[in-house]
Amino acid sequence: MCASAASSESDAILQCIQAVRADLALLVGQGSLADYIPELAKVDPSKFGIAVATVDGRVLSAGDADEPFSVQSISKVFALTLALGKVGDALWKRVGREPSGTAFNSIVQLEHERGLPRNPFINAGAIVVTDVLLAGHQPKEAIGEMVRFVRSLADDETIAIDPSVAESEKAHGFRNAALASFMKSWGNLVHPVELTLGVYFHSCALAMSCAQLARAGLFLANGGRSPLTGLNVVSRARARRINALMLTCGHYDGSGDFAFRVGLPGKSGVGGGILAIVPGVAAIAVWSPGLDVHGNSLVGTRALELITQRMGWSIFGP
Ligand code: GLN
């Protein structure tokens, strides 16, 4: 693309996200905070940020796009990418690839399916993925590897874990402890439950801004290669498959509705963030802490719906 075409595309994106932010101003604050993690209940519900990182290396943003927030389950995308790099397709012996149709922390299905989680984006699946990341490491090393990976993806050394969020989640993580213990009983967890959970909670407690998240996710929009650093993060085929899982499983039992309304691979977190991928074009991150009944950002989803409509960015057609 010539320089002037690229800059007019950037202008169009910037105008779009500024307009979406203005259009949703009255909705901001709706939804409920993830108060089962007390530290997340302290977040200002009126925060609202949008960032778009394009495959030609530009980052456009609106609102609170530079303020770090708790990425929570969005980290499951980065954990999955790392785990696939370590064990490749062997991962699929321990985790499925089907949408769950149940809540992100549901235990019912896990009992039916004998400790084999439906997919890597529900909590049980991500706990198994974390167990893979622990192999050969002390928990601190595995956490360090995760932080270094995300920093390298975003090309930003300032990204860090919020220890108070990790502590808060550990102190109230009874449901996750149940899921992990149940899987351990089926032999689908190699390491001690407390160690795997410790790494899982710290990964969820990564604090990143919308701009950092959009940059970190850009390799998925660009065939596995980061246009920011030139790093080949994953193969084209793997990038496609991670995107496929984000589309089908990234919003738990709200995944079908997200595909219907937004039409992009996406991954939500109970911190109110969503990372969405426009293959070949851009990565988008939004943040608004109020959640819907499935634990997905209410205003964030609406923002993505408007952005994809206005930019013609759905993977299902313009
Ligand atoms: N850390 C959260 C939990 O384990 C992640 C859930 C989420 O973001 N959906 O409950």
Tab-separated table of C-alpha atoms and ligand atoms in Angstrom:
chain	number	residue	atom	x	y	z
A	1	MET	CA	0.000	0.000	0.000
A	2	CYS	CA	1.372	3.489	-0.819
A	3	ALA	CA	1.970	5.871	2.087
A	4	SER	CA	-1.036	8.093	1.388
A	5	ALA	CA	-3.444	5.127	1.099
A	6	ALA	CA	-2.098	3.769	4.398
A	7	SER	CA	-2.529	7.090	6.117
A	8	SER	CA	-6.063	7.561	4.806
A	9	GLU	CA	-6.919	4.071	6.077
A	10	SER	CA	-5.486	5.049	9.459
A	11	ASP	CA	-7.587	8.228	9.395
A	12	ALA	CA	-10.697	6.160	8.680
A	13	ILE	CA	-9.926	3.772	11.566
A	14	LEU	CA	-9.235	6.607	13.982
A	15	GLN	CA	-12.428	8.412	13.034
A	16	CYS	CA	-14.376	5.171	13.398
A	17	ILE	CA	-13.126	4.322	16.891
A	18	GLN	CA	-13.542	7.896	18.112
A	19	ALA	CA	-17.117	7.921	16.814
A	20	VAL	CA	-17.867	4.521	18.407
A	21	ARG	CA	-16.515	5.752	21.716
A	22	ALA	CA	-18.723	8.850	21.530
A	23	ASP	CA	-21.776	6.828	20.452
A	24	LEU	CA	-21.433	4.474	23.414
A	25	ALA	CA	-20.728	7.135	26.037
A	26	LEU	CA	-24.170	6.718	27.582
A	27	LEU	CA	-23.798	2.942	27.899
A	28	VAL	CA	-20.446	3.072	29.690
A	29	GLY	CA	-20.720	1.831	33.251
A	30	GLN	CA	-23.370	-0.783	32.434
A	31	GLY	CA	-22.786	-4.433	33.306
A	32	SER	CA	-21.354	-5.894	36.479
A	33	LEU	CA	-17.780	-6.048	37.721
A	34	ALA	CA	-16.087	-9.413	38.314
A	35	ASP	CA	-16.473	-9.138	42.080
A	36	TYR	CA	-15.654	-12.819	42.678
A	37	ILE	CA	-12.077	-11.536	42.384
A	38	PRO	CA	-12.293	-8.715	44.972
A	39	GLU	CA	-9.402	-6.750	43.485
A	40	LEU	CA	-11.270	-6.474	40.165
A	41	ALA	CA	-14.321	-5.031	41.933
A	42	LYS	CA	-12.219	-1.943	42.753
A	43	VAL	CA	-11.811	-0.943	39.099
A	44	ASP	CA	-13.529	2.248	37.902
A	45	PRO	CA	-16.504	0.993	35.803
A	46	SER	CA	-16.498	4.116	33.631
A	47	LYS	CA	-13.192	3.218	31.956
A	48	PHE	CA	-13.425	2.670	28.213
A	49	GLY	CA	-10.533	2.199	25.808
A	50	ILE	CA	-10.136	1.063	22.203
A	51	ALA	CA	-6.908	0.384	20.296
A	52	VAL	CA	-6.394	-0.915	16.762
A	53	ALA	CA	-2.964	-2.156	15.675
A	54	THR	CA	-2.727	-2.578	11.911
A	55	VAL	CA	-0.537	-5.083	10.062
A	56	ASP	CA	1.438	-2.148	8.625
A	57	GLY	CA	2.513	-1.294	12.143
A	58	ARG	CA	0.265	1.623	13.103
A	59	VAL	CA	-1.591	1.852	16.415
A	60	LEU	CA	-4.731	3.983	16.577
A	61	SER	CA	-6.459	4.523	19.881
A	62	ALA	CA	-9.336	6.201	21.656
A	63	GLY	CA	-10.285	6.732	25.303
A	64	ASP	CA	-8.399	4.922	28.079
A	65	ALA	CA	-6.364	2.869	25.616
A	66	ASP	CA	-3.031	3.390	27.375
A	67	GLU	CA	-4.158	2.434	30.868
A	68	PRO	CA	-3.179	-1.089	31.975
A	69	PHE	CA	-5.979	-3.365	33.200
A	70	SER	CA	-6.177	-7.011	34.228
A	71	VAL	CA	-6.231	-9.076	31.031
A	72	GLN	CA	-7.497	-12.192	32.841
A	73	SER	CA	-8.586	-14.846	30.311
A	74	ILE	CA	-7.138	-12.990	27.333
A	75	SER	CA	-3.823	-14.383	28.630
A	76	LYS	CA	-5.167	-17.826	27.627
A	77	VAL	CA	-4.379	-16.957	23.999
A	78	PHE	CA	-0.730	-16.286	24.831
A	79	ALA	CA	-0.496	-19.344	27.098
A	80	LEU	CA	-1.940	-21.544	24.337
A	81	THR	CA	0.530	-20.131	21.807
A	82	LEU	CA	3.447	-20.896	24.143
A	83	ALA	CA	2.190	-24.400	24.986
A	84	LEU	CA	1.706	-25.306	21.312
A	85	GLY	CA	5.282	-24.158	20.742
A	86	LYS	CA	6.434	-26.592	23.427
A	87	VAL	CA	4.413	-29.731	22.747
A	88	GLY	CA	2.688	-29.104	19.390
A	89	ASP	CA	-0.288	-31.278	18.561
A	90	ALA	CA	0.333	-33.484	21.605
A	91	LEU	CA	-1.571	-30.807	23.514
A	92	TRP	CA	-4.816	-32.026	21.925
A	93	LYS	CA	-4.566	-35.307	23.808
A	94	ARG	CA	-5.193	-33.334	27.002
A	95	VAL	CA	-7.526	-30.545	25.834
A	96	GLY	CA	-10.361	-30.546	23.287
A	97	ARG	CA	-11.188	-28.092	20.524
A	98	GLU	CA	-14.951	-27.824	20.815
A	99	PRO	CA	-17.046	-24.954	22.140
A	100	SER	CA	-18.267	-25.732	25.633
A	101	GLY	CA	-21.690	-24.103	25.710
A	102	THR	CA	-21.158	-23.788	29.455
A	103	ALA	CA	-19.757	-21.092	31.745
A	104	PHE	CA	-16.001	-20.471	31.765
A	105	ASN	CA	-15.667	-22.037	35.203
A	106	SER	CA	-18.231	-24.824	34.846
A	107	ILE	CA	-17.478	-28.168	36.447
A	108	VAL	CA	-20.478	-30.178	35.154
A	109	GLN	CA	-19.061	-30.906	31.726
A	110	LEU	CA	-15.674	-31.834	33.110
A	111	GLU	CA	-17.226	-34.651	35.102
A	112	HIS	CA	-19.079	-35.997	32.065
A	113	GLU	CA	-15.934	-35.867	29.981
A	114	ARG	CA	-13.640	-37.489	32.518
A	115	GLY	CA	-11.354	-34.577	33.276
A	116	LEU	CA	-10.722	-33.648	29.628
A	117	PRO	CA	-11.608	-29.973	29.182
A	118	ARG	CA	-13.561	-28.991	26.084
A	119	ASN	CA	-11.130	-26.304	24.881
A	120	PRO	CA	-8.090	-24.261	25.968
A	121	PHE	CA	-10.096	-21.087	26.620
A	122	ILE	CA	-12.356	-22.247	29.430
A	123	ASN	CA	-10.657	-22.218	32.829
A	124	ALA	CA	-10.181	-25.996	33.012
A	125	GLY	CA	-8.534	-26.026	29.592
A	126	ALA	CA	-6.257	-23.131	30.440
A	127	ILE	CA	-5.223	-24.826	33.680
A	128	VAL	CA	-4.082	-27.859	31.643
A	129	VAL	CA	-2.266	-25.535	29.217
A	130	THR	CA	-0.555	-23.937	32.214
A	131	ASP	CA	0.445	-27.372	33.479
A	132	VAL	CA	2.205	-27.889	30.118
A	133	LEU	CA	4.059	-24.584	30.567
A	134	LEU	CA	5.296	-25.713	33.987
A	135	ALA	CA	7.135	-28.766	32.633
A	136	GLY	CA	10.803	-28.557	33.567
A	137	HIS	CA	10.340	-25.236	35.356
A	138	GLN	CA	9.828	-23.811	38.792
A	139	PRO	CA	6.584	-21.768	38.929
A	140	LYS	CA	8.574	-18.504	38.989
A	141	GLU	CA	10.399	-19.491	35.822
A	142	ALA	CA	7.166	-20.414	34.041
A	143	ILE	CA	5.623	-17.076	35.063
A	144	GLY	CA	8.783	-15.281	33.911
A	145	GLU	CA	8.627	-17.043	30.556
A	146	MET	CA	5.034	-15.923	30.077
A	147	VAL	CA	5.845	-12.294	30.907
A	148	ARG	CA	8.867	-12.284	28.609
A	149	PHE	CA	6.799	-13.788	25.811
A	150	VAL	CA	4.073	-11.169	26.058
A	151	ARG	CA	6.650	-8.371	26.319
A	152	SER	CA	8.370	-9.618	23.186
A	153	LEU	CA	5.062	-9.860	21.295
A	154	ALA	CA	4.065	-6.315	22.233
A	155	ASP	CA	7.670	-5.085	21.904
A	156	ASP	CA	7.241	-3.449	25.303
A	157	GLU	CA	9.399	-4.239	28.325
A	158	THR	CA	7.136	-2.373	30.754
A	159	ILE	CA	4.400	-5.063	30.768
A	160	ALA	CA	4.102	-6.704	34.196
A	161	ILE	CA	1.881	-8.789	36.444
A	162	ASP	CA	-0.250	-7.050	39.073
A	163	PRO	CA	0.636	-9.051	42.214
A	164	SER	CA	-2.400	-7.802	44.158
A	165	VAL	CA	-4.740	-9.267	41.513
A	166	ALA	CA	-2.864	-12.580	41.541
A	167	GLU	CA	-3.102	-12.693	45.359
A	168	SER	CA	-6.779	-11.760	45.331
A	169	GLU	CA	-7.547	-14.524	42.865
A	170	LYS	CA	-5.530	-17.059	44.815
A	171	ALA	CA	-7.354	-16.174	48.024
A	172	HIS	CA	-10.762	-16.678	46.366
A	173	GLY	CA	-9.950	-19.265	43.708
A	174	PHE	CA	-11.984	-22.124	45.148
A	175	ARG	CA	-13.751	-22.900	41.890
A	176	ASN	CA	-10.485	-23.099	39.969
A	177	ALA	CA	-9.033	-25.259	42.731
A	178	ALA	CA	-11.998	-27.607	42.319
A	179	LEU	CA	-11.513	-27.799	38.544
A	180	ALA	CA	-7.778	-28.447	38.922
A	181	SER	CA	-8.240	-31.066	41.644
A	182	PHE	CA	-10.860	-32.825	39.579
A	183	MET	CA	-8.567	-32.998	36.561
A	184	LYS	CA	-5.718	-34.147	38.773
A	185	SER	CA	-7.904	-37.038	39.920
A	186	TRP	CA	-8.207	-38.094	36.251
A	187	GLY	CA	-4.462	-37.812	35.723
A	188	ASN	CA	-4.782	-34.772	33.431
A	189	LEU	CA	-2.553	-32.578	35.593
A	190	VAL	CA	1.107	-33.474	35.993
A	191	HIS	CA	2.164	-30.919	38.603
A	192	PRO	CA	0.764	-30.282	42.067
A	193	VAL	CA	-2.543	-28.400	41.926
A	194	GLU	CA	-1.199	-25.442	43.960
A	195	LEU	CA	1.791	-24.944	41.663
A	196	THR	CA	-0.210	-25.062	38.426
A	197	LEU	CA	-2.853	-22.754	39.864
A	198	GLY	CA	-0.184	-20.312	41.072
A	199	VAL	CA	1.141	-19.941	37.520
A	200	TYR	CA	-2.404	-19.746	36.124
A	201	PHE	CA	-3.426	-16.955	38.530
A	202	HIS	CA	-0.289	-14.956	37.744
A	203	SER	CA	-0.877	-15.271	33.984
A	204	CYS	CA	-4.442	-14.010	34.437
A	205	ALA	CA	-3.085	-11.097	36.508
A	206	LEU	CA	-1.007	-9.703	33.631
A	207	ALA	CA	-1.766	-6.002	33.359
A	208	MET	CA	-1.808	-4.575	29.847
A	209	SER	CA	-3.337	-1.603	28.106
A	210	CYS	CA	-5.509	-1.873	24.986
A	211	ALA	CA	-2.592	-0.567	22.912
A	212	GLN	CA	-0.229	-3.199	24.347
A	213	LEU	CA	-2.778	-5.976	23.849
A	214	ALA	CA	-3.519	-5.028	20.256
A	215	ARG	CA	0.219	-4.996	19.511
A	216	ALA	CA	0.723	-8.352	21.254
A	217	GLY	CA	-2.103	-9.951	19.266
A	218	LEU	CA	-0.972	-8.614	15.905
A	219	PHE	CA	0.894	-11.786	14.911
A	220	LEU	CA	-2.495	-13.536	14.722
A	221	ALA	CA	-3.701	-10.993	12.151
A	222	ASN	CA	-0.522	-11.331	10.129
A	223	GLY	CA	-0.106	-15.034	9.404
A	224	GLY	CA	1.868	-15.722	12.592
A	225	ARG	CA	4.553	-13.067	12.097
A	226	SER	CA	4.733	-9.906	14.173
A	227	PRO	CA	5.028	-6.919	11.850
A	228	LEU	CA	6.345	-4.902	14.815
A	229	THR	CA	9.407	-7.014	15.520
A	230	GLY	CA	9.682	-9.223	12.432
A	231	LEU	CA	9.472	-12.220	14.774
A	232	ASN	CA	7.948	-15.406	13.324
A	233	VAL	CA	5.867	-16.298	16.370
A	234	VAL	CA	3.952	-19.244	14.883
A	235	SER	CA	3.381	-20.755	11.435
A	236	ARG	CA	0.557	-19.501	9.236
A	237	ALA	CA	-1.377	-22.719	9.856
A	238	ARG	CA	-1.059	-22.333	13.624
A	239	ALA	CA	-2.181	-18.698	13.521
A	240	ARG	CA	-5.269	-19.753	11.546
A	241	ARG	CA	-6.044	-22.464	14.071
A	242	ILE	CA	-5.655	-20.206	17.095
A	243	ASN	CA	-7.998	-17.750	15.379
A	244	ALA	CA	-10.470	-20.581	14.740
A	245	LEU	CA	-10.450	-21.494	18.428
A	246	MET	CA	-10.918	-17.853	19.419
A	247	LEU	CA	-13.938	-17.641	17.125
A	248	THR	CA	-15.572	-20.838	18.366
A	249	CYS	CA	-14.542	-20.812	22.046
A	250	GLY	CA	-13.157	-17.363	22.957
A	251	HIS	CA	-16.340	-16.109	24.637
A	252	TYR	CA	-17.471	-19.312	26.413
A	253	ASP	CA	-21.228	-19.802	26.158
A	254	GLY	CA	-21.420	-16.372	24.512
A	255	SER	CA	-19.183	-17.426	21.587
A	256	GLY	CA	-22.027	-17.984	19.139
A	257	ASP	CA	-23.502	-14.597	19.920
A	258	PHE	CA	-20.097	-12.909	19.559
A	259	ALA	CA	-19.597	-14.513	16.125
A	260	PHE	CA	-23.116	-13.435	15.150
A	261	ARG	CA	-22.742	-9.845	16.278
A	262	VAL	CA	-19.034	-9.112	15.736
A	263	GLY	CA	-17.916	-11.766	13.252
A	264	LEU	CA	-14.280	-11.964	14.343
A	265	PRO	CA	-12.079	-14.340	16.344
A	266	GLY	CA	-12.018	-12.853	19.836
A	267	LYS	CA	-10.983	-13.573	23.396
A	268	SER	CA	-12.546	-11.951	26.417
A	269	GLY	CA	-11.426	-11.640	30.020
A	270	VAL	CA	-13.363	-10.833	33.186
A	271	GLY	CA	-11.252	-7.689	33.566
A	272	GLY	CA	-13.512	-6.330	30.799
A	273	GLY	CA	-11.027	-6.595	27.952
A	274	ILE	CA	-11.505	-8.252	24.554
A	275	LEU	CA	-8.837	-8.954	21.942
A	276	ALA	CA	-10.279	-9.406	18.444
A	277	ILE	CA	-8.447	-10.331	15.255
A	278	VAL	CA	-9.201	-9.069	11.746
A	279	PRO	CA	-7.097	-11.510	9.688
A	280	GLY	CA	-4.821	-9.738	7.235
A	281	VAL	CA	-5.801	-6.320	8.587
A	282	ALA	CA	-5.500	-5.583	12.308
A	283	ALA	CA	-5.794	-6.612	15.942
A	284	ILE	CA	-8.316	-4.706	18.045
A	285	ALA	CA	-8.394	-4.443	21.833
A	286	VAL	CA	-11.254	-2.910	23.785
A	287	TRP	CA	-11.707	-2.420	27.507
A	288	SER	CA	-14.831	-1.628	29.500
A	289	PRO	CA	-15.039	-3.385	32.892
A	290	GLY	CA	-18.823	-4.011	33.082
A	291	LEU	CA	-19.628	-7.625	32.142
A	292	ASP	CA	-22.667	-9.397	30.700
A	293	VAL	CA	-24.101	-12.614	32.170
A	294	HIS	CA	-21.440	-14.735	30.446
A	295	GLY	CA	-18.555	-12.679	31.869
A	296	ASN	CA	-17.830	-10.859	28.607
A	297	SER	CA	-17.474	-7.063	28.412
A	298	LEU	CA	-20.884	-5.615	27.660
A	299	VAL	CA	-19.860	-2.272	26.161
A	300	GLY	CA	-16.665	-3.773	24.721
A	301	THR	CA	-18.709	-6.252	22.677
A	302	ARG	CA	-21.037	-3.496	21.494
A	303	ALA	CA	-18.011	-1.387	20.499
A	304	LEU	CA	-16.566	-4.244	18.446
A	305	GLU	CA	-19.945	-4.832	16.843
A	306	LEU	CA	-20.100	-1.199	15.696
A	307	ILE	CA	-16.453	-1.123	14.567
A	308	THR	CA	-16.771	-4.253	12.425
A	309	GLN	CA	-20.058	-3.042	10.921
A	310	ARG	CA	-18.669	0.370	10.073
A	311	MET	CA	-15.275	-0.857	8.788
A	312	GLY	CA	-16.719	-3.934	6.990
A	313	TRP	CA	-14.353	-6.149	8.978
A	314	SER	CA	-16.360	-9.326	9.673
A	315	ILE	CA	-14.620	-12.517	8.519
A	316	PHE	CA	-18.010	-13.581	7.161
A	317	GLY	CA	-18.120	-10.877	4.509
A	318	PRO	CA	-17.935	-7.098	4.118
B	1	GLN	N1	-8.843	-15.534	36.296
B	1	GLN	C1	-10.228	-15.726	35.968
B	1	GLN	C2	-10.731	-17.017	36.574
B	1	GLN	O1	-9.985	-17.959	36.624
B	1	GLN	C3	-10.355	-15.748	34.494
B	1	GLN	C4	-11.766	-15.888	34.021
B	1	GLN	C5	-12.075	-15.078	32.819
B	1	GLN	O2	-11.425	-14.082	32.516
B	1	GLN	N2	-13.128	-15.439	32.164
B	1	GLN	O3	-11.843	-17.122	36.988
